Amino acid sequence: TLHIPFTKELERVAPLLCAGITTYSPLKYAGVGKGHKVAVLGLGGLGHMGVKFAAAMGAEVTVFSHSPSKEADAKAMGAHHFVSTKSEGFHTKYSKHFDLILNTVSAELDINIYLSMLGVDGTLVVIGLPGKPYSVEAGSLLPARRSLSGSMIGGIPEMQEMLDFCGEHNVVSDVEVIKADYINEAYERTVASDVKYRFVIDATSF
């Protein structure tokens, strides 16, 4: 049993039990706080929660996204910087820059580009599920004692801690509430990355 410290907008709380804990857990484990530089790869169902949590924890947050149109959303969620990955050489400015990179995307990408942006003892945490294994070059890890790790959801005590944090800092998901008969269309939109930023099904519509 979990205590939900909210009385309004419960539809925006539901995704916290999935996307919320999935992004909160690695940030908390890494001890993210004031003075830390955190990058979030992707501004989707997971990424938008990562941005909100990292910002609420006091970190300087940078979003990397292939959708330039999401810049305003990212900054409204608390991001301090936005970088379009469609720009050539987008990563060069951030060489050895970040303490933590949260990789929320499921698309295939060159993980070595992002590893190069970690500072000494920096960590890149994978929480997205790419279609193919990453090809990691040893030279991307060795120069600065960089780490590549992964994380999944979290246990009940940590989930309650996350919900309490959300209640204290007013962190909730950005959602679109749909009825049950819209599920097929919602699935197609999810595949097309046309969601801002989580679908929530109204259970009374079944």
CSV table of C-alpha atoms in Angstrom, one decimal:
chain,number,residue,atom,x,y,z
A,1,THR,CA,0.0,0.0,0.0
A,2,LEU,CA,1.2,3.5,-0.9
A,3,HIS,CA,0.1,6.8,0.5
A,4,ILE,CA,-0.6,9.3,-2.2
A,5,PRO,CA,0.1,12.8,-0.9
A,6,PHE,CA,-2.1,14.6,-3.4
A,7,THR,CA,-5.7,15.5,-3.4
A,8,LYS,CA,-6.1,16.9,-6.8
A,9,GLU,CA,-5.1,15.9,-10.4
A,10,LEU,CA,-4.8,12.2,-9.5
A,11,GLU,CA,-4.6,11.5,-13.3
A,12,ARG,CA,-1.2,13.2,-13.2
A,13,VAL,CA,-0.1,11.0,-10.3
A,14,ALA,CA,-0.7,7.6,-11.9
A,15,PRO,CA,2.4,7.7,-14.1
A,16,LEU,CA,4.6,8.4,-11.1
A,17,LEU,CA,4.2,4.7,-10.2
A,18,CYS,CA,6.0,3.8,-13.4
A,19,ALA,CA,7.9,6.6,-15.1
A,20,GLY,CA,8.3,8.5,-11.9
A,21,ILE,CA,10.1,5.8,-9.9
A,22,THR,CA,12.1,4.7,-12.9
A,23,THR,CA,13.7,8.1,-13.2
A,24,TYR,CA,13.7,9.1,-9.5
A,25,SER,CA,15.6,6.0,-8.4
A,26,PRO,CA,18.9,6.4,-10.4
A,27,LEU,CA,19.0,10.2,-9.6
A,28,LYS,CA,18.6,9.5,-5.9
A,29,TYR,CA,21.1,6.7,-5.9
A,30,ALA,CA,23.6,9.0,-7.6
A,31,GLY,CA,23.1,11.6,-4.9
A,32,VAL,CA,22.0,14.3,-7.4
A,33,GLY,CA,21.7,17.7,-5.8
A,34,LYS,CA,22.9,21.3,-6.0
A,35,GLY,CA,26.1,21.8,-8.0
A,36,HIS,CA,25.6,18.7,-10.1
A,37,LYS,CA,25.3,18.8,-13.9
A,38,VAL,CA,22.7,16.4,-15.2
A,39,ALA,CA,21.8,15.6,-18.8
A,40,VAL,CA,18.6,13.9,-19.8
A,41,LEU,CA,18.6,12.2,-23.2
A,42,GLY,CA,15.1,12.3,-24.7
A,43,LEU,CA,12.0,14.3,-23.6
A,44,GLY,CA,9.3,11.6,-23.6
A,45,GLY,CA,7.3,9.7,-21.1
A,46,LEU,CA,10.4,8.9,-19.0
A,47,GLY,CA,12.6,11.9,-19.9
A,48,HIS,CA,10.1,14.6,-18.9
A,49,MET,CA,10.0,13.1,-15.4
A,50,GLY,CA,13.8,12.9,-15.3
A,51,VAL,CA,14.0,16.6,-16.0
A,52,LYS,CA,11.4,17.5,-13.3
A,53,PHE,CA,13.1,15.4,-10.7
A,54,ALA,CA,16.7,16.5,-11.4
A,55,ALA,CA,15.6,20.2,-11.4
A,56,ALA,CA,13.7,19.7,-8.1
A,57,MET,CA,16.8,18.1,-6.6
A,58,GLY,CA,18.7,21.3,-7.5
A,59,ALA,CA,20.8,20.1,-10.4
A,60,GLU,CA,21.7,22.1,-13.5
A,61,VAL,CA,19.7,20.2,-16.2
A,62,THR,CA,20.4,19.9,-19.9
A,63,VAL,CA,18.0,18.1,-22.3
A,64,PHE,CA,19.3,16.4,-25.4
A,65,SER,CA,16.5,15.8,-27.9
A,66,HIS,CA,16.0,15.1,-31.6
A,67,SER,CA,12.8,17.2,-31.5
A,68,PRO,CA,13.7,21.0,-31.4
A,69,SER,CA,10.0,21.8,-31.0
A,70,LYS,CA,10.2,20.5,-27.4
A,71,GLU,CA,12.6,23.1,-26.2
A,72,ALA,CA,9.9,25.3,-24.6
A,73,ASP,CA,8.4,22.3,-22.9
A,74,ALA,CA,11.8,21.2,-21.5
A,75,LYS,CA,12.4,24.6,-20.0
A,76,ALA,CA,8.9,24.9,-18.6
A,77,MET,CA,9.7,21.6,-16.8
A,78,GLY,CA,12.8,23.0,-15.2
A,79,ALA,CA,15.6,22.4,-17.8
A,80,HIS,CA,18.2,25.1,-17.9
A,81,HIS,CA,19.6,24.2,-21.3
A,82,PHE,CA,18.2,22.4,-24.5
A,83,VAL,CA,20.4,20.8,-27.2
A,84,SER,CA,19.1,19.5,-30.5
A,85,THR,CA,20.8,16.3,-31.4
A,86,LYS,CA,20.1,17.1,-35.1
A,87,SER,CA,22.8,19.8,-35.0
A,88,GLU,CA,26.1,18.6,-36.3
A,89,GLY,CA,28.7,18.4,-33.5
A,90,PHE,CA,26.1,19.1,-30.9
A,91,HIS,CA,28.2,17.3,-28.3
A,92,THR,CA,31.5,19.0,-28.7
A,93,LYS,CA,30.7,21.9,-26.4
A,94,TYR,CA,29.9,19.5,-23.6
A,95,SER,CA,33.0,17.3,-23.6
A,96,LYS,CA,33.8,16.1,-20.0
A,97,HIS,CA,30.9,18.3,-18.7
A,98,PHE,CA,28.3,16.2,-16.9
A,99,ASP,CA,28.3,14.3,-13.6
A,100,LEU,CA,25.3,12.1,-14.7
A,101,ILE,CA,23.6,11.4,-17.9
A,102,LEU,CA,20.1,9.8,-17.8
A,103,ASN,CA,19.5,7.9,-21.1
A,104,THR,CA,15.7,7.5,-21.4
A,105,VAL,CA,15.5,6.8,-25.1
A,106,SER,CA,14.7,3.5,-26.8
A,107,ALA,CA,16.1,4.5,-30.2
A,108,GLU,CA,19.5,3.2,-31.3
A,109,LEU,CA,22.3,5.8,-30.8
A,110,ASP,CA,26.1,6.0,-30.6
A,111,ILE,CA,26.5,5.7,-26.9
A,112,ASN,CA,30.1,6.7,-27.1
A,113,ILE,CA,29.2,10.3,-28.1
A,114,TYR,CA,27.3,10.7,-24.8
A,115,LEU,CA,30.0,8.9,-22.7
A,116,SER,CA,32.5,11.5,-24.0
A,117,MET,CA,30.4,14.2,-22.3
A,118,LEU,CA,30.9,12.7,-18.8
A,119,GLY,CA,33.4,14.3,-16.5
A,120,VAL,CA,35.7,12.4,-14.1
A,121,ASP,CA,33.9,9.6,-12.3
A,122,GLY,CA,30.7,10.5,-14.3
A,123,THR,CA,28.0,7.9,-15.0
A,124,LEU,CA,25.6,7.3,-17.8
A,125,VAL,CA,22.5,5.4,-16.7
A,126,VAL,CA,20.5,3.5,-19.2
A,127,ILE,CA,16.8,3.2,-18.5
A,128,GLY,CA,15.5,3.1,-22.0
A,129,LEU,CA,15.4,-0.1,-24.0
A,130,PRO,CA,17.2,0.1,-27.4
A,131,GLY,CA,16.4,-2.3,-30.1
A,132,LYS,CA,20.1,-3.4,-30.5
A,133,PRO,CA,23.0,-3.7,-28.0
A,134,TYR,CA,25.2,-0.7,-27.6
A,135,SER,CA,28.7,-0.9,-29.0
A,136,VAL,CA,30.8,0.6,-26.3
A,137,GLU,CA,34.4,1.6,-27.0
A,138,ALA,CA,36.9,1.2,-24.1
A,139,GLY,CA,38.4,4.5,-25.0
A,140,SER,CA,35.0,6.2,-24.1
A,141,LEU,CA,35.3,4.9,-20.5
A,142,LEU,CA,39.0,4.8,-19.6
A,143,PRO,CA,40.1,8.5,-19.8
A,144,ALA,CA,37.9,9.8,-16.9
A,145,ARG,CA,36.9,6.6,-14.9
A,146,ARG,CA,33.5,6.9,-16.5
A,147,SER,CA,30.8,4.3,-15.8
A,148,LEU,CA,27.9,2.9,-17.8
A,149,SER,CA,25.1,1.5,-15.7
A,150,GLY,CA,21.4,0.6,-15.8
A,151,SER,CA,18.4,1.0,-13.6
A,152,MET,CA,14.8,-0.2,-13.4
A,153,ILE,CA,11.9,0.8,-11.2
A,154,GLY,CA,12.3,0.6,-7.4
A,155,GLY,CA,10.9,-1.1,-4.3
A,156,ILE,CA,7.9,0.0,-2.2
A,157,PRO,CA,9.9,2.0,0.4
A,158,GLU,CA,11.7,4.0,-2.4
A,159,MET,CA,8.4,4.5,-4.2
A,160,GLN,CA,6.8,6.0,-1.1
A,161,GLU,CA,9.9,8.2,-0.7
A,162,MET,CA,9.5,9.3,-4.3
A,163,LEU,CA,5.8,10.1,-3.8
A,164,ASP,CA,6.6,12.1,-0.7
A,165,PHE,CA,9.2,14.0,-2.6
A,166,CYS,CA,6.7,14.7,-5.4
A,167,GLY,CA,4.2,16.0,-2.8
A,168,GLU,CA,6.8,18.3,-1.3
A,169,HIS,CA,8.0,19.7,-4.6
A,170,ASN,CA,4.7,19.5,-6.6
A,171,VAL,CA,6.2,17.1,-9.2
A,172,VAL,CA,3.5,15.4,-11.3
A,173,SER,CA,3.4,14.0,-14.8
A,174,ASP,CA,2.2,15.8,-17.9
A,175,VAL,CA,-0.6,13.6,-19.2
A,176,GLU,CA,-3.4,13.3,-21.8
A,177,VAL,CA,-6.4,11.5,-20.4
A,178,ILE,CA,-8.1,9.2,-22.8
A,179,LYS,CA,-11.1,6.9,-22.9
A,180,ALA,CA,-10.9,3.2,-23.3
A,181,ASP,CA,-12.2,3.3,-26.9
A,182,TYR,CA,-9.2,5.4,-27.9
A,183,ILE,CA,-6.6,2.8,-26.9
A,184,ASN,CA,-5.7,1.7,-30.4
A,185,GLU,CA,-5.2,5.3,-31.6
A,186,ALA,CA,-3.2,6.0,-28.5
A,187,TYR,CA,-0.9,3.0,-29.2
A,188,GLU,CA,-0.3,4.3,-32.7
A,189,ARG,CA,0.5,7.8,-31.4
A,190,THR,CA,2.9,6.3,-28.8
A,191,VAL,CA,4.8,4.4,-31.5
A,192,ALA,CA,5.0,7.7,-33.5
A,193,SER,CA,6.2,9.6,-30.4
A,194,ASP,CA,3.1,11.8,-30.5
A,195,VAL,CA,2.5,11.9,-26.8
A,196,LYS,CA,2.8,14.8,-24.3
A,197,TYR,CA,3.9,13.0,-22.3
A,198,ARG,CA,1.9,10.1,-20.9
A,199,PHE,CA,-1.4,8.6,-21.8
A,200,VAL,CA,-3.7,7.9,-18.8
A,201,ILE,CA,-6.9,5.8,-19.4
A,202,ASP,CA,-10.0,7.0,-17.6
A,203,ALA,CA,-11.1,3.7,-15.9
A,204,THR,CA,-14.7,4.8,-15.7
A,205,SER,CA,-14.8,4.5,-19.5
A,206,PHE,CA,-14.5,0.7,-19.7
